[in-house]
Amino acid sequence: MTPRPALRTWVTARWPLTETIRTVAFIARCTGAAVAALVIAQQWHLNHPVWASVSALVVSQDQLGDTNRSLAWRIAGTMIGVGVAILVALVMTEASAVAMLAVAVGITSAIARLRSELRLCMWTAVIVLLTVPAGGSVLSAALDRAQEVLLGVAVGAVLHWAADRLLFRRKEQPEAVTASASP
């Protein structure tokens, strides 16, 4: 019998198999989510597919419950940021991009200060206001960014859910039904 290599012994003593599986699953899930979101966004001809890929990674957390919470807050933050960007653009029609950005960040940072999980609304408002193409509208940019983000978070969440079900959830065994002797 040959002795085990020292490195392998050290690794297996410090890193249990379950942790190795979780690590590999996380890496595969993040990679798959980023790539799948990007490919889908490109196939749908979205203007900035990078936001789909980034959003898929933003929601990808180690545990499914954390991913679900991240998903909910990411969607809420995105909707608030989109709404604030549209509102600012509608109210400040003659203002410069810098002035609109300042007002949008002021509003969204106040929201994020009240509820830190919504800090993504700050980023979304900025991204919407700064990605309006020449001759385009804030409404169009806002709808595009919302589509990209929602696609990304959906892909990230679905891949996490599927990996969690496949790797870590055992099928529940039905409890043994005992027949009652009484009539």
PDB file of C-alpha atoms in Angstrom:
ATOM      1  CA  MET A   1       0.000   0.000   0.000  1.00  0.00           C
ATOM      2  CA  THR A   2       1.406   3.403  -0.952  1.00  0.00           C
ATOM      3  CA  PRO A   3       1.311   6.303   1.487  1.00  0.00           C
ATOM      4  CA  ARG A   4      -0.977   9.242   0.715  1.00  0.00           C
ATOM      5  CA  PRO A   5       0.684  12.392  -0.542  1.00  0.00           C
ATOM      6  CA  ALA A   6       1.275  14.923   2.226  1.00  0.00           C
ATOM      7  CA  LEU A   7      -0.557  17.748   0.446  1.00  0.00           C
ATOM      8  CA  ARG A   8      -3.670  15.649  -0.132  1.00  0.00           C
ATOM      9  CA  THR A   9      -3.722  14.593   3.523  1.00  0.00           C
ATOM     10  CA  TRP A  10      -3.344  18.175   4.674  1.00  0.00           C
ATOM     11  CA  VAL A  11      -6.133  19.396   2.362  1.00  0.00           C
ATOM     12  CA  THR A  12      -8.623  16.641   3.212  1.00  0.00           C
ATOM     13  CA  ALA A  13      -7.944  17.083   6.920  1.00  0.00           C
ATOM     14  CA  ARG A  14      -8.759  20.776   6.711  1.00  0.00           C
ATOM     15  CA  TRP A  15     -11.356  20.879   3.942  1.00  0.00           C
ATOM     16  CA  PRO A  16     -14.224  18.398   4.263  1.00  0.00           C
ATOM     17  CA  LEU A  17     -15.795  16.866   1.165  1.00  0.00           C
ATOM     18  CA  THR A  18     -19.044  18.775   1.673  1.00  0.00           C
ATOM     19  CA  GLU A  19     -17.149  22.062   1.678  1.00  0.00           C
ATOM     20  CA  THR A  20     -15.303  21.043  -1.485  1.00  0.00           C
ATOM     21  CA  ILE A  21     -18.586  20.241  -3.204  1.00  0.00           C
ATOM     22  CA  ARG A  22     -20.066  23.587  -2.077  1.00  0.00           C
ATOM     23  CA  THR A  23     -16.999  25.445  -3.350  1.00  0.00           C
ATOM     24  CA  VAL A  24     -17.005  23.746  -6.739  1.00  0.00           C
ATOM     25  CA  ALA A  25     -20.781  24.246  -7.016  1.00  0.00           C
ATOM     26  CA  PHE A  26     -20.447  27.961  -6.190  1.00  0.00           C
ATOM     27  CA  ILE A  27     -17.688  28.445  -8.769  1.00  0.00           C
ATOM     28  CA  ALA A  28     -19.631  26.546 -11.434  1.00  0.00           C
ATOM     29  CA  ARG A  29     -22.883  28.338 -10.593  1.00  0.00           C
ATOM     30  CA  CYS A  30     -21.300  31.814 -10.746  1.00  0.00           C
ATOM     31  CA  THR A  31     -19.483  31.031 -13.965  1.00  0.00           C
ATOM     32  CA  GLY A  32     -22.567  29.486 -15.536  1.00  0.00           C
ATOM     33  CA  ALA A  33     -24.810  32.360 -14.436  1.00  0.00           C
ATOM     34  CA  ALA A  34     -22.479  35.060 -15.768  1.00  0.00           C
ATOM     35  CA  VAL A  35     -21.995  33.318 -19.091  1.00  0.00           C
ATOM     36  CA  ALA A  36     -25.645  32.282 -19.547  1.00  0.00           C
ATOM     37  CA  ALA A  37     -26.937  35.768 -18.705  1.00  0.00           C
ATOM     38  CA  LEU A  38     -24.487  37.340 -21.148  1.00  0.00           C
ATOM     39  CA  VAL A  39     -25.347  34.911 -23.959  1.00  0.00           C
ATOM     40  CA  ILE A  40     -29.098  35.349 -23.458  1.00  0.00           C
ATOM     41  CA  ALA A  41     -28.770  39.146 -23.320  1.00  0.00           C
ATOM     42  CA  GLN A  42     -26.748  39.098 -26.524  1.00  0.00           C
ATOM     43  CA  GLN A  43     -29.283  36.793 -28.210  1.00  0.00           C
ATOM     44  CA  TRP A  44     -32.056  39.192 -27.187  1.00  0.00           C
ATOM     45  CA  HIS A  45     -29.969  42.076 -28.575  1.00  0.00           C
ATOM     46  CA  LEU A  46     -30.051  44.024 -25.314  1.00  0.00           C
ATOM     47  CA  ASN A  47     -27.979  47.206 -25.525  1.00  0.00           C
ATOM     48  CA  HIS A  48     -25.694  46.585 -22.552  1.00  0.00           C
ATOM     49  CA  PRO A  49     -25.549  42.813 -21.882  1.00  0.00           C
ATOM     50  CA  VAL A  50     -22.798  43.392 -19.343  1.00  0.00           C
ATOM     51  CA  TRP A  51     -25.453  44.375 -16.778  1.00  0.00           C
ATOM     52  CA  ALA A  52     -27.170  41.013 -17.167  1.00  0.00           C
ATOM     53  CA  SER A  53     -23.906  39.214 -16.472  1.00  0.00           C
ATOM     54  CA  VAL A  54     -23.009  41.468 -13.534  1.00  0.00           C
ATOM     55  CA  SER A  55     -26.488  41.118 -12.044  1.00  0.00           C
ATOM     56  CA  ALA A  56     -26.295  37.328 -12.247  1.00  0.00           C
ATOM     57  CA  LEU A  57     -23.157  37.536 -10.119  1.00  0.00           C
ATOM     58  CA  VAL A  58     -24.570  40.090  -7.683  1.00  0.00           C
ATOM     59  CA  VAL A  59     -27.348  37.725  -6.612  1.00  0.00           C
ATOM     60  CA  SER A  60     -25.109  34.640  -6.461  1.00  0.00           C
ATOM     61  CA  GLN A  61     -24.512  34.012  -2.780  1.00  0.00           C
ATOM     62  CA  ASP A  62     -23.154  30.928  -1.056  1.00  0.00           C
ATOM     63  CA  GLN A  63     -26.447  29.808   0.489  1.00  0.00           C
ATOM     64  CA  LEU A  64     -29.820  29.620  -1.271  1.00  0.00           C
ATOM     65  CA  GLY A  65     -31.555  31.716   1.396  1.00  0.00           C
ATOM     66  CA  ASP A  66     -28.942  34.453   0.964  1.00  0.00           C
ATOM     67  CA  THR A  67     -29.411  34.319  -2.804  1.00  0.00           C
ATOM     68  CA  ASN A  68     -33.178  34.669  -2.392  1.00  0.00           C
ATOM     69  CA  ARG A  69     -32.757  37.700  -0.113  1.00  0.00           C
ATOM     70  CA  SER A  70     -30.236  39.224  -2.515  1.00  0.00           C
ATOM     71  CA  LEU A  71     -32.646  38.600  -5.393  1.00  0.00           C
ATOM     72  CA  ALA A  72     -35.531  40.356  -3.668  1.00  0.00           C
ATOM     73  CA  TRP A  73     -33.433  43.385  -2.690  1.00  0.00           C
ATOM     74  CA  ARG A  74     -31.779  43.576  -6.117  1.00  0.00           C
ATOM     75  CA  ILE A  75     -35.162  43.674  -7.829  1.00  0.00           C
ATOM     76  CA  ALA A  76     -36.492  46.276  -5.394  1.00  0.00           C
ATOM     77  CA  GLY A  77     -33.343  48.407  -5.682  1.00  0.00           C
ATOM     78  CA  THR A  78     -33.438  48.211  -9.463  1.00  0.00           C
ATOM     79  CA  MET A  79     -37.071  49.281  -9.637  1.00  0.00           C
ATOM     80  CA  ILE A  80     -36.476  52.182  -7.241  1.00  0.00           C
ATOM     81  CA  GLY A  81     -33.361  53.320  -9.128  1.00  0.00           C
ATOM     82  CA  VAL A  82     -35.171  53.126 -12.464  1.00  0.00           C
ATOM     83  CA  GLY A  83     -38.128  55.032 -11.046  1.00  0.00           C
ATOM     84  CA  VAL A  84     -35.961  57.764  -9.538  1.00  0.00           C
ATOM     85  CA  ALA A  85     -33.973  58.183 -12.770  1.00  0.00           C
ATOM     86  CA  ILE A  86     -37.179  58.521 -14.797  1.00  0.00           C
ATOM     87  CA  LEU A  87     -38.722  60.930 -12.289  1.00  0.00           C
ATOM     88  CA  VAL A  88     -35.607  63.110 -12.179  1.00  0.00           C
ATOM     89  CA  ALA A  89     -35.416  63.213 -15.981  1.00  0.00           C
ATOM     90  CA  LEU A  90     -39.099  64.137 -16.263  1.00  0.00           C
ATOM     91  CA  VAL A  91     -38.867  66.902 -13.658  1.00  0.00           C
ATOM     92  CA  MET A  92     -35.473  68.266 -14.723  1.00  0.00           C
ATOM     93  CA  THR A  93     -35.935  68.313 -18.498  1.00  0.00           C
ATOM     94  CA  GLU A  94     -33.561  71.247 -19.088  1.00  0.00           C
ATOM     95  CA  ALA A  95     -30.949  70.280 -16.486  1.00  0.00           C
ATOM     96  CA  SER A  96     -27.472  69.020 -17.255  1.00  0.00           C
ATOM     97  CA  ALA A  97     -26.551  65.373 -16.794  1.00  0.00           C
ATOM     98  CA  VAL A  98     -24.445  66.355 -13.775  1.00  0.00           C
ATOM     99  CA  ALA A  99     -27.379  68.119 -12.086  1.00  0.00           C
ATOM    100  CA  MET A 100     -29.721  65.190 -12.761  1.00  0.00           C
ATOM    101  CA  LEU A 101     -27.116  62.767 -11.457  1.00  0.00           C
ATOM    102  CA  ALA A 102     -26.673  64.821  -8.273  1.00  0.00           C
ATOM    103  CA  VAL A 103     -30.400  64.897  -7.564  1.00  0.00           C
ATOM    104  CA  ALA A 104     -30.874  61.196  -8.366  1.00  0.00           C
ATOM    105  CA  VAL A 105     -27.982  60.183  -6.111  1.00  0.00           C
ATOM    106  CA  GLY A 106     -29.293  62.462  -3.371  1.00  0.00           C
ATOM    107  CA  ILE A 107     -32.714  60.824  -3.466  1.00  0.00           C
ATOM    108  CA  THR A 108     -31.477  57.244  -3.775  1.00  0.00           C
ATOM    109  CA  SER A 109     -28.779  57.634  -1.127  1.00  0.00           C
ATOM    110  CA  ALA A 110     -31.449  58.885   1.279  1.00  0.00           C
ATOM    111  CA  ILE A 111     -33.446  55.740   0.507  1.00  0.00           C
ATOM    112  CA  ALA A 112     -30.355  53.566   0.940  1.00  0.00           C
ATOM    113  CA  ARG A 113     -29.614  55.263   4.257  1.00  0.00           C
ATOM    114  CA  LEU A 114     -33.042  54.247   5.505  1.00  0.00           C
ATOM    115  CA  ARG A 115     -32.696  50.684   4.226  1.00  0.00           C
ATOM    116  CA  SER A 116     -29.140  49.584   3.403  1.00  0.00           C
ATOM    117  CA  GLU A 117     -30.310  46.578   1.388  1.00  0.00           C
ATOM    118  CA  LEU A 118     -31.616  49.050  -1.199  1.00  0.00           C
ATOM    119  CA  ARG A 119     -28.232  50.678  -1.872  1.00  0.00           C
ATOM    120  CA  LEU A 120     -28.338  49.169  -5.357  1.00  0.00           C
ATOM    121  CA  CYS A 121     -30.921  51.809  -6.225  1.00  0.00           C
ATOM    122  CA  MET A 122     -28.094  54.369  -6.189  1.00  0.00           C
ATOM    123  CA  TRP A 123     -26.103  52.432  -8.770  1.00  0.00           C
ATOM    124  CA  THR A 124     -29.128  51.785 -10.932  1.00  0.00           C
ATOM    125  CA  ALA A 125     -30.141  55.452 -11.084  1.00  0.00           C
ATOM    126  CA  VAL A 126     -26.591  56.429 -12.050  1.00  0.00           C
ATOM    127  CA  ILE A 127     -26.278  53.661 -14.638  1.00  0.00           C
ATOM    128  CA  VAL A 128     -29.607  54.615 -16.201  1.00  0.00           C
ATOM    129  CA  LEU A 129     -28.759  58.308 -16.394  1.00  0.00           C
ATOM    130  CA  LEU A 130     -25.263  57.696 -17.759  1.00  0.00           C
ATOM    131  CA  THR A 131     -26.201  55.142 -20.417  1.00  0.00           C
ATOM    132  CA  VAL A 132     -28.725  57.202 -22.342  1.00  0.00           C
ATOM    133  CA  PRO A 133     -27.513  57.100 -25.934  1.00  0.00           C
ATOM    134  CA  ALA A 134     -27.208  60.296 -27.957  1.00  0.00           C
ATOM    135  CA  GLY A 135     -30.684  61.171 -29.137  1.00  0.00           C
ATOM    136  CA  GLY A 136     -32.195  58.518 -26.845  1.00  0.00           C
ATOM    137  CA  SER A 137     -34.500  58.903 -23.889  1.00  0.00           C
ATOM    138  CA  VAL A 138     -34.072  58.175 -20.197  1.00  0.00           C
ATOM    139  CA  LEU A 139     -37.231  56.061 -20.326  1.00  0.00           C
ATOM    140  CA  SER A 140     -35.751  53.856 -23.035  1.00  0.00           C
ATOM    141  CA  ALA A 141     -32.443  53.522 -21.146  1.00  0.00           C
ATOM    142  CA  ALA A 142     -34.325  52.752 -17.925  1.00  0.00           C
ATOM    143  CA  LEU A 143     -36.364  49.997 -19.555  1.00  0.00           C
ATOM    144  CA  ASP A 144     -33.226  48.546 -21.149  1.00  0.00           C
ATOM    145  CA  ARG A 145     -31.316  48.512 -17.852  1.00  0.00           C
ATOM    146  CA  ALA A 146     -34.280  46.980 -16.031  1.00  0.00           C
ATOM    147  CA  GLN A 147     -34.510  44.194 -18.624  1.00  0.00           C
ATOM    148  CA  GLU A 148     -30.788  43.490 -18.390  1.00  0.00           C
ATOM    149  CA  VAL A 149     -30.750  43.434 -14.599  1.00  0.00           C
ATOM    150  CA  LEU A 150     -33.909  41.357 -14.258  1.00  0.00           C
ATOM    151  CA  LEU A 151     -32.619  38.850 -16.800  1.00  0.00           C
ATOM    152  CA  GLY A 152     -29.347  38.538 -14.908  1.00  0.00           C
ATOM    153  CA  VAL A 153     -30.897  38.092 -11.474  1.00  0.00           C
ATOM    154  CA  ALA A 154     -33.351  35.549 -12.841  1.00  0.00           C
ATOM    155  CA  VAL A 155     -30.562  33.489 -14.415  1.00  0.00           C
ATOM    156  CA  GLY A 156     -28.442  33.672 -11.256  1.00  0.00           C
ATOM    157  CA  ALA A 157     -31.336  32.707  -8.998  1.00  0.00           C
ATOM    158  CA  VAL A 158     -32.517  29.838 -11.204  1.00  0.00           C
ATOM    159  CA  LEU A 159     -29.030  28.345 -11.442  1.00  0.00           C
ATOM    160  CA  HIS A 160     -28.596  28.588  -7.672  1.00  0.00           C
ATOM    161  CA  TRP A 161     -31.971  27.014  -7.002  1.00  0.00           C
ATOM    162  CA  ALA A 162     -31.293  24.181  -9.465  1.00  0.00           C
ATOM    163  CA  ALA A 163     -27.814  23.505  -8.074  1.00  0.00           C
ATOM    164  CA  ASP A 164     -29.125  23.541  -4.515  1.00  0.00           C
ATOM    165  CA  ARG A 165     -31.935  21.103  -5.349  1.00  0.00           C
ATOM    166  CA  LEU A 166     -29.645  18.851  -7.336  1.00  0.00           C
ATOM    167  CA  LEU A 167     -26.701  18.728  -4.941  1.00  0.00           C
ATOM    168  CA  PHE A 168     -27.906  19.447  -1.430  1.00  0.00           C
ATOM    169  CA  ARG A 169     -31.594  18.579  -1.060  1.00  0.00           C
ATOM    170  CA  ARG A 170     -32.382  14.950  -0.567  1.00  0.00           C
ATOM    171  CA  LYS A 171     -35.726  13.740  -1.686  1.00  0.00           C
ATOM    172  CA  GLU A 172     -37.940  13.582   1.306  1.00  0.00           C
ATOM    173  CA  GLN A 173     -38.833  10.056   2.211  1.00  0.00           C
ATOM    174  CA  PRO A 174     -42.490   9.546   2.994  1.00  0.00           C
ATOM    175  CA  GLU A 175     -42.976   8.628   6.595  1.00  0.00           C
ATOM    176  CA  ALA A 176     -43.968   5.061   7.196  1.00  0.00           C
ATOM    177  CA  VAL A 177     -47.692   4.836   7.463  1.00  0.00           C
ATOM    178  CA  THR A 178     -48.749   2.505  10.148  1.00  0.00           C
ATOM    179  CA  ALA A 179     -52.075   0.837   9.879  1.00  0.00           C
ATOM    180  CA  SER A 180     -54.276   1.333  12.836  1.00  0.00           C
ATOM    181  CA  ALA A 181     -55.565  -1.814  14.456  1.00  0.00           C
ATOM    182  CA  SER A 182     -58.752  -0.180  15.607  1.00  0.00           C
ATOM    183  CA  PRO A 183     -61.822  -0.445  13.353  1.00  0.00           C
TER     184      PRO A 183
END
